[in-house]
CSV table of C-alpha atoms in Angstrom, one decimal:
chain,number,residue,atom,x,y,z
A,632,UNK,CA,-16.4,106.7,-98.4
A,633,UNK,CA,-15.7,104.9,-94.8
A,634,UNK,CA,-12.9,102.2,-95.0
A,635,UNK,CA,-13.3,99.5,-92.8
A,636,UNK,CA,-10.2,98.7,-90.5
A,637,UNK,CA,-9.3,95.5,-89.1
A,638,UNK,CA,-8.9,95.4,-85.2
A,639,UNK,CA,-7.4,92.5,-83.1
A,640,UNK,CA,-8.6,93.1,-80.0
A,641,UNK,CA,-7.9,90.3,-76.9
A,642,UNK,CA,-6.5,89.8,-73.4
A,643,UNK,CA,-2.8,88.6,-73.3
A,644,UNK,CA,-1.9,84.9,-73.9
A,645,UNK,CA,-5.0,84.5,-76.4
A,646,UNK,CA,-3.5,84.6,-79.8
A,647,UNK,CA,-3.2,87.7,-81.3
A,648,UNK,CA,0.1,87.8,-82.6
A,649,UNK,CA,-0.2,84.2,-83.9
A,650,UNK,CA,-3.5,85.0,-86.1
A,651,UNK,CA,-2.4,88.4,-87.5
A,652,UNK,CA,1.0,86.3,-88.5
A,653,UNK,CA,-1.7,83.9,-90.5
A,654,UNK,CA,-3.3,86.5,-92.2
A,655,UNK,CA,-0.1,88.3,-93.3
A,656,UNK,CA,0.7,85.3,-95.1
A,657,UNK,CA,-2.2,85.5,-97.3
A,658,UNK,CA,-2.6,89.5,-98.0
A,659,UNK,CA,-0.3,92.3,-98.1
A,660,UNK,CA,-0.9,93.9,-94.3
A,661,UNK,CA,0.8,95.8,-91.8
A,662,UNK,CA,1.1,95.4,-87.9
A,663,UNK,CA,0.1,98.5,-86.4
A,664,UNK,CA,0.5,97.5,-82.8
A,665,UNK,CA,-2.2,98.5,-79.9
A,666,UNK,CA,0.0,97.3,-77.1
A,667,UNK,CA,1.2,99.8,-74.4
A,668,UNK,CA,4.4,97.3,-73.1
A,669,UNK,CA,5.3,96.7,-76.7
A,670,UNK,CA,6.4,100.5,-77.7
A,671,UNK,CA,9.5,100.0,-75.2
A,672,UNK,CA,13.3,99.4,-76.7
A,673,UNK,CA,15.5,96.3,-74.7
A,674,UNK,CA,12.3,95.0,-73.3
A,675,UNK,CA,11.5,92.4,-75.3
A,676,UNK,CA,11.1,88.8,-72.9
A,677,UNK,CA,8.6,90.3,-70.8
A,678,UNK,CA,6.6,92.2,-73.0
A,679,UNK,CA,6.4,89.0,-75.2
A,680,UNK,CA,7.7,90.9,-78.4
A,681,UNK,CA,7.4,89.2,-81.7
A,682,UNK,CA,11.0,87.9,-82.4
A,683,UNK,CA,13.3,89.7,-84.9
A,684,UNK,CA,12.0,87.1,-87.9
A,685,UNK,CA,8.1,87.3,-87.0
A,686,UNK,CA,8.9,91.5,-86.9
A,687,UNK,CA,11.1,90.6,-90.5
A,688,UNK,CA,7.8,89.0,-92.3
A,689,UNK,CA,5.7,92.0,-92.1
A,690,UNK,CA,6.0,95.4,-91.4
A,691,UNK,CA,5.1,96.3,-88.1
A,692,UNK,CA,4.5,100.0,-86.2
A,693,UNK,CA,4.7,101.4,-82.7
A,694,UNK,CA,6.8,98.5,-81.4
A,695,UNK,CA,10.4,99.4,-80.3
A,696,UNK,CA,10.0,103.3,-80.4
A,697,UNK,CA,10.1,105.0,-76.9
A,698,UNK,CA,13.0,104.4,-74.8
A,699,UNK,CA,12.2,102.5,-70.9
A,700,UNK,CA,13.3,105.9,-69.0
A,701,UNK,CA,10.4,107.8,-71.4
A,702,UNK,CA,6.3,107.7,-71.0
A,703,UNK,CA,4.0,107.5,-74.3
A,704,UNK,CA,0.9,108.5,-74.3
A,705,UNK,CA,-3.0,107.6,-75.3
A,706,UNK,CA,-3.1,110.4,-77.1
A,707,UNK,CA,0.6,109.4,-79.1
A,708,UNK,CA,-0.8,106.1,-80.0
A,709,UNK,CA,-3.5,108.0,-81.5
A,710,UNK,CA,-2.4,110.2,-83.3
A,711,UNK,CA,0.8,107.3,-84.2
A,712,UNK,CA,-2.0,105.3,-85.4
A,713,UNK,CA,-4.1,107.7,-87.2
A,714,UNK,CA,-1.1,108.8,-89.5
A,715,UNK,CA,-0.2,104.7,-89.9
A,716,UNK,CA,-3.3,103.7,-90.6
A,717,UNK,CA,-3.4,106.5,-93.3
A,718,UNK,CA,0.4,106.0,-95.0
A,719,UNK,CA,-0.4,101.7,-95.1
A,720,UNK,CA,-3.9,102.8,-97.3
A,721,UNK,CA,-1.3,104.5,-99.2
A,722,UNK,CA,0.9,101.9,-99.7
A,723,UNK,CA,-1.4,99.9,-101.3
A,724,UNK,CA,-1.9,97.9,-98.2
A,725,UNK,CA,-4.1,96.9,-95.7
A,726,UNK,CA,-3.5,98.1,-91.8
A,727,UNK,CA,-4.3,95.9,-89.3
A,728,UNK,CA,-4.7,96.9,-85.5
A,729,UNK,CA,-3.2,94.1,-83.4
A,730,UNK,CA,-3.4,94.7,-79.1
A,731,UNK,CA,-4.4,94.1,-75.9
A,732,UNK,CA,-4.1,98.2,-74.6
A,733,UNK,CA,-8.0,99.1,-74.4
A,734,UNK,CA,-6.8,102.4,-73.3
A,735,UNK,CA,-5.2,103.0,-77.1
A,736,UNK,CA,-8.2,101.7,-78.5
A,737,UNK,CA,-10.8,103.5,-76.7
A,738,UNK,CA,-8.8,106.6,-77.5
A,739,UNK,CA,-8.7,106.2,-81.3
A,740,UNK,CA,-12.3,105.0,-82.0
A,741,UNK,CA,-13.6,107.2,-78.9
A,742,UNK,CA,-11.4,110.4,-78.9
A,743,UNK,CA,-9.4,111.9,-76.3
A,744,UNK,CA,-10.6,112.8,-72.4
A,745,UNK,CA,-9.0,116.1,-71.9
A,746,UNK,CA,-6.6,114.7,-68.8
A,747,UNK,CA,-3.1,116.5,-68.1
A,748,UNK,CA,-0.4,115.1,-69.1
A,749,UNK,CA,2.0,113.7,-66.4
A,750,UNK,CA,4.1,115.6,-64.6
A,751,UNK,CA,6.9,114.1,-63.4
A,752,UNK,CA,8.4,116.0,-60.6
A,753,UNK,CA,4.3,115.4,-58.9
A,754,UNK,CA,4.5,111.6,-59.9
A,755,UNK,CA,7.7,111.7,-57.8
A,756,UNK,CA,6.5,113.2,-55.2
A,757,UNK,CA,3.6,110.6,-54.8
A,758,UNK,CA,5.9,107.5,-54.9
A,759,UNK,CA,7.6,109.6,-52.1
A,760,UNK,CA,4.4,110.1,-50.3
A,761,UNK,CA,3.3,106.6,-51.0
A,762,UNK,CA,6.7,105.1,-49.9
A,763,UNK,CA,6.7,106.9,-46.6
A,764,UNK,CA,2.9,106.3,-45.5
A,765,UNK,CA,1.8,103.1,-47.6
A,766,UNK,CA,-0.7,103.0,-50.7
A,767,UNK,CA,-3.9,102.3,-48.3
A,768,UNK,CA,-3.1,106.0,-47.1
A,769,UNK,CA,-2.9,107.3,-50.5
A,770,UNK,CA,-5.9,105.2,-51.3
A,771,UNK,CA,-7.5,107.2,-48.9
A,772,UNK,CA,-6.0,110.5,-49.6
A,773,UNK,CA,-8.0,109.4,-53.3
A,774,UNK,CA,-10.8,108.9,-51.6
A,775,UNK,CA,-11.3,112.3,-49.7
A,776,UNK,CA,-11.3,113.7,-53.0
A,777,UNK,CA,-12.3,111.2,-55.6
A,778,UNK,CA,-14.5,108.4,-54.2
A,779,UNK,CA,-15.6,107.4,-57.7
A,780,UNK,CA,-12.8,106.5,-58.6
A,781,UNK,CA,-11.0,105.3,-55.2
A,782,UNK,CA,-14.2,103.4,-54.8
A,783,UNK,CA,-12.7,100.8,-58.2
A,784,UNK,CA,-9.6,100.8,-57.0
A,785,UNK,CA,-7.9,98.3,-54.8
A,786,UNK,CA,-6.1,100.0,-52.0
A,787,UNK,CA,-2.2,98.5,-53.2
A,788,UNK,CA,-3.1,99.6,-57.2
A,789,UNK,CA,-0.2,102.6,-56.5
A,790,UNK,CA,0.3,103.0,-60.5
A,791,UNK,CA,-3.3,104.4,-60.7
A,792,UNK,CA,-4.1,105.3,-57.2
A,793,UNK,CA,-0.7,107.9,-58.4
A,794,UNK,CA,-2.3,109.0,-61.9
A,795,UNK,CA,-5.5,109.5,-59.9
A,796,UNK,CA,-4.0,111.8,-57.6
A,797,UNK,CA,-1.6,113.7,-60.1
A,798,UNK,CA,-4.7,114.2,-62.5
A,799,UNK,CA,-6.3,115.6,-59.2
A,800,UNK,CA,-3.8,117.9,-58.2
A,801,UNK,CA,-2.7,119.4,-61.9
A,802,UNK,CA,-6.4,120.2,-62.8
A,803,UNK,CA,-8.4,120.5,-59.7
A,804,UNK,CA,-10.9,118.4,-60.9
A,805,UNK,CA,-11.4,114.5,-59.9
A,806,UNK,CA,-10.5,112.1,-62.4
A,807,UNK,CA,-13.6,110.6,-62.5
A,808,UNK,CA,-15.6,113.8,-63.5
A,809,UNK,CA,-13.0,114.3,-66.4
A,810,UNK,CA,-13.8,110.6,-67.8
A,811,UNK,CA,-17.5,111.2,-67.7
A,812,UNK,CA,-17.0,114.8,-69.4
A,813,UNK,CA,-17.7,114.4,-73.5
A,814,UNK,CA,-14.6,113.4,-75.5
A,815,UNK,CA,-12.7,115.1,-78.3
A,816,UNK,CA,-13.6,113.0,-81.2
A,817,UNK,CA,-12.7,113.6,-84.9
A,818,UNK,CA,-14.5,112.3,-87.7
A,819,UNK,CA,-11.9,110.0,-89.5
A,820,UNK,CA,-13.5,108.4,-92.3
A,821,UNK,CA,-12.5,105.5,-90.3
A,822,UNK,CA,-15.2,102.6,-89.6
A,823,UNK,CA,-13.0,100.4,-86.5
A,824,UNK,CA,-14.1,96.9,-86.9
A,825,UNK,CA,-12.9,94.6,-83.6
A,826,UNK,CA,-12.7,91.0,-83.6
A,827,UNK,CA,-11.9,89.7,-79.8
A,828,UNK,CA,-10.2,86.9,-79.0
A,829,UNK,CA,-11.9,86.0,-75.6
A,830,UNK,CA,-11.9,82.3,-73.6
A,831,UNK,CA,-14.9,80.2,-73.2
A,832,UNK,CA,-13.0,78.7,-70.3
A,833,UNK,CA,-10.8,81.5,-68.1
A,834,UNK,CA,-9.0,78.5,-66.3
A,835,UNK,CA,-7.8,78.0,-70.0
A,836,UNK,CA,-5.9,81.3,-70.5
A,837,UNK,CA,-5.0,81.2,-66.9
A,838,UNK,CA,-2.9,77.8,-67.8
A,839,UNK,CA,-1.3,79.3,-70.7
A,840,UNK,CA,-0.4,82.6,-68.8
A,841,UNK,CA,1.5,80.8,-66.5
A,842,UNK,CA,3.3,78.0,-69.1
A,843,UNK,CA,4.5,81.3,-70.3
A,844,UNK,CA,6.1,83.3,-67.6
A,845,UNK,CA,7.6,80.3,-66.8
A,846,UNK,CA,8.9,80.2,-70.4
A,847,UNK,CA,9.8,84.2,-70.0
A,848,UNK,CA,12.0,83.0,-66.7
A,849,UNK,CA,13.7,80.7,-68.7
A,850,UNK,CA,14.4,82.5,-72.0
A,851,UNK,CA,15.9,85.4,-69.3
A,852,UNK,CA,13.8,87.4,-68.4
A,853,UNK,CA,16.0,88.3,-65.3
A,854,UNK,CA,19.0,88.9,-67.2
A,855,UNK,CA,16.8,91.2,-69.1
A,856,UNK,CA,15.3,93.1,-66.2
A,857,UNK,CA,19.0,93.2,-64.7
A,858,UNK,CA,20.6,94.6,-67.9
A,859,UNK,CA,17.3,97.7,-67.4
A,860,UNK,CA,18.7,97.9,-64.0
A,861,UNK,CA,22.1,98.0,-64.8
A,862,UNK,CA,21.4,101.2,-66.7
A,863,UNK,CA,21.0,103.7,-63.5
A,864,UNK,CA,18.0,106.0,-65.1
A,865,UNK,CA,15.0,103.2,-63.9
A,866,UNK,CA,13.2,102.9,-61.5
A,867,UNK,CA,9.8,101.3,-60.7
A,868,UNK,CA,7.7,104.4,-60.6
A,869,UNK,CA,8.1,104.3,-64.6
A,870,UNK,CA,5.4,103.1,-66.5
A,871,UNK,CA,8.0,100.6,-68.4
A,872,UNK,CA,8.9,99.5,-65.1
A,873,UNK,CA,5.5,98.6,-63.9
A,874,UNK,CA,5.1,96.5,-66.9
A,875,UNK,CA,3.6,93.3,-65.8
A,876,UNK,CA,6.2,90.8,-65.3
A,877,UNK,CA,9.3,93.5,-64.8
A,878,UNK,CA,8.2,95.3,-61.6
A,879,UNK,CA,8.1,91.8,-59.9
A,880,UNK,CA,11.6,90.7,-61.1
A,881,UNK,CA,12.7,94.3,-59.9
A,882,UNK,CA,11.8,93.2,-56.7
A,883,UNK,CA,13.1,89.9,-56.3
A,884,UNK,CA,16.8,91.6,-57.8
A,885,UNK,CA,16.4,94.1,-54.9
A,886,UNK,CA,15.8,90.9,-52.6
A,887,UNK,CA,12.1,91.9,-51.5
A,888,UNK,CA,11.2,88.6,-52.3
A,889,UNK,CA,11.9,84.6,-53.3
A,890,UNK,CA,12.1,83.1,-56.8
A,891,UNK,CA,9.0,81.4,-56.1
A,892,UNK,CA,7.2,84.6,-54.9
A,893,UNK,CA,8.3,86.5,-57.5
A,894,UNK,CA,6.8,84.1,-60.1
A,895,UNK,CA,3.6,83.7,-58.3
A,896,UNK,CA,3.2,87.5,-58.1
A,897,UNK,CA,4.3,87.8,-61.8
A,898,UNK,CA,1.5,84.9,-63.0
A,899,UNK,CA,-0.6,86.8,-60.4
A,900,UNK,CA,-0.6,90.1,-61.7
A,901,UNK,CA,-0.6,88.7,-65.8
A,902,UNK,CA,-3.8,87.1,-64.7
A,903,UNK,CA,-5.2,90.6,-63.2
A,904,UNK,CA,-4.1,92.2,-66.5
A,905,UNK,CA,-6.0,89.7,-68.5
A,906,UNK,CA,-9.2,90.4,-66.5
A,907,UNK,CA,-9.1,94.0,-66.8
A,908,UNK,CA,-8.7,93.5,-70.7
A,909,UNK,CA,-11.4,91.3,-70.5
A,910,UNK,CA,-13.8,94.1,-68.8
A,911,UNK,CA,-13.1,96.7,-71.3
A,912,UNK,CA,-13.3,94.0,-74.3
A,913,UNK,CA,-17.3,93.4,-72.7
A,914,UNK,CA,-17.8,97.2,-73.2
A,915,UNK,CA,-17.8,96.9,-76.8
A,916,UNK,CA,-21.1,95.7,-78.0
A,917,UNK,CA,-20.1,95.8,-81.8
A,918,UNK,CA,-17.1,93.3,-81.5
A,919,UNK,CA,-17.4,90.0,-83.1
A,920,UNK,CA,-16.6,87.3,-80.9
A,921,UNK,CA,-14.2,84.5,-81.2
A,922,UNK,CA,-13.1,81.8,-78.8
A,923,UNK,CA,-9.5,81.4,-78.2
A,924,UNK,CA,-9.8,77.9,-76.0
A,925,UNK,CA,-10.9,76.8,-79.5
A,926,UNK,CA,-8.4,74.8,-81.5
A,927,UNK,CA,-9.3,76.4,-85.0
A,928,UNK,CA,-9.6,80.1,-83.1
A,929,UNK,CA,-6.8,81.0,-85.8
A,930,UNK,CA,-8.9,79.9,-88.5
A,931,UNK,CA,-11.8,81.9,-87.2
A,932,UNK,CA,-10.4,85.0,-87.0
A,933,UNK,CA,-9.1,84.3,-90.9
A,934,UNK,CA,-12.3,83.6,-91.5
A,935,UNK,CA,-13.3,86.9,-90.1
A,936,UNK,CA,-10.4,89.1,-91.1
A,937,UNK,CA,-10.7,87.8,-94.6
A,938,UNK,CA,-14.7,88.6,-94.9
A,939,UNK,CA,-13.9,92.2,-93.9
């Protein structure tokens, strides 16, 4: 028989944490986080963790499990969240998938692309390369021998202009042709059901995405980013580092830029985040679609969660 599991899908700042809080005070659940940032230890500002007492009320998974200086994987979350989803069934209780990572969901209900894992001698080789002649040169580089995907890139993107180009030069083959190849999909008895929390007005979720980086700055999110620093084995060539939010305050610590900049490139690049969310949420036909500029968007998603 096909059990149905629970998916919280949404861009950040819509609610998602807030809702699956409601729900796990009316059934027994469990967290089982779909969130890319939230896997990291001592980030926890930025990455807008649940605080120890929202982690305390209900057991939550794949937050707080990979050190900064280490990368996790699509293909960890799923087979993390495979085995999770599996053990809470056990348990007697009900897994809930709560994120904003499309990636992580794409992989679980899609399978895997077969794409090499990173290599991190090549990945510093790039930042070398992309240091000495700029990211619009790498861009091209991309170009000459993946226009597909150079073509939906911006020419600054240097996180996946670099993963482009690494892909490219461990298998030979352009990352777009790997993407479009079949995927590696197991049967798991699993039927994925999403529920996305998406805005009726953008301007709305733009509002709350700034109130809170401006809340992050104040709660310390500098302190935080200089403690990371502090630690001698970053950098911001690490995926942890080019969390949204911590690769900006990087910058502004190495005196690259103003407070004011800084913030404006940290709403700025939220804000990008949210839209690319948004894209991949509109490439799932099968979600059921809730409104999160709606003042009773909590009570929707109850309403939804708890027909399920």
């Amino acid at each position: 028989m096909t059990v149905r599991i629970a998916c919280l899908l949404g861009p950040t700042a819509s609610g998602k944490t807030a809702a699956a809080l409601a729900l796990a005070a009316r059934e027994p659940i469990e967290i089982i986080s779909v969130d890319s940032a939230l896997v990291y230890r001592e980030m926890d500002i930025g990455t807008a963790k649940p605080s120890a007492a929202e982690l305390a009320s209900v057991p939550h998974h794949l937050i707080d499990i990979v050190d900064p200086a280490q990368a996790y994987s699509a293909a960890e979350f799923h087979d993390g969240a495979l085995r999770l989803v599996g053990e809470t069934l056990a348990r007697g209780r009900r897994p809930v998938l709560v994120g904003g990572t499309m990636l992580y969901y794409k992989a679980l209900t899609e399978g895997l692309n077969d794409l090499p894992a990173a290599d991190p001698a090549l990945r510093a080789q790039l930042d070398a390369d992309g240091l000495r002649d700029g990211w619009p040169a790498m861009h091209a580089r991309l170009a000459a021998v993946d226009p597909v995907t150079a073509s939906r890139l911006p020419p600054n993107d240097s996180q996946r202009i670099q993963r482009a180009l690494e892909i490219y030069l461990l298998s030979g083959q352009p990352m777009s042709a790997l993407l479009a190849a079949p995927r590696r999909a197991a049967d798991t008895g699993y039927q994925f059901a999403p529920i996305a929390l998406e805005p009726s007005d953008r301007t709305v979720l733009h509002d709350r995405i700034a109130r809170r980086f401006d809340a992050m700055l104040e709660q310390g999110l500098i302190e935080e980013v200089e403690r990371l620093r502090a630690r001698g084995d970053l950098d911001t060539s690490m995926p942890s580092m080019r969390c949204v939010g911590y690769r900006q305050v990087w910058e502004y610590l190495d005196g690259e830029t103003d407070r004011a900049t800084m913030r404006d490139k940290g709403v700025f690049a939220t804000r990008q985040l949210c839209k690319r969310q948004l894209t991949w949420l509109r490439s799932i036909p099968e979600r059921v679609i809730v409104d999160c500029c709606a003042a009773d968007a909590t009570e929707q998603v109850l309403e939804q969660l708890v027909g399920q």
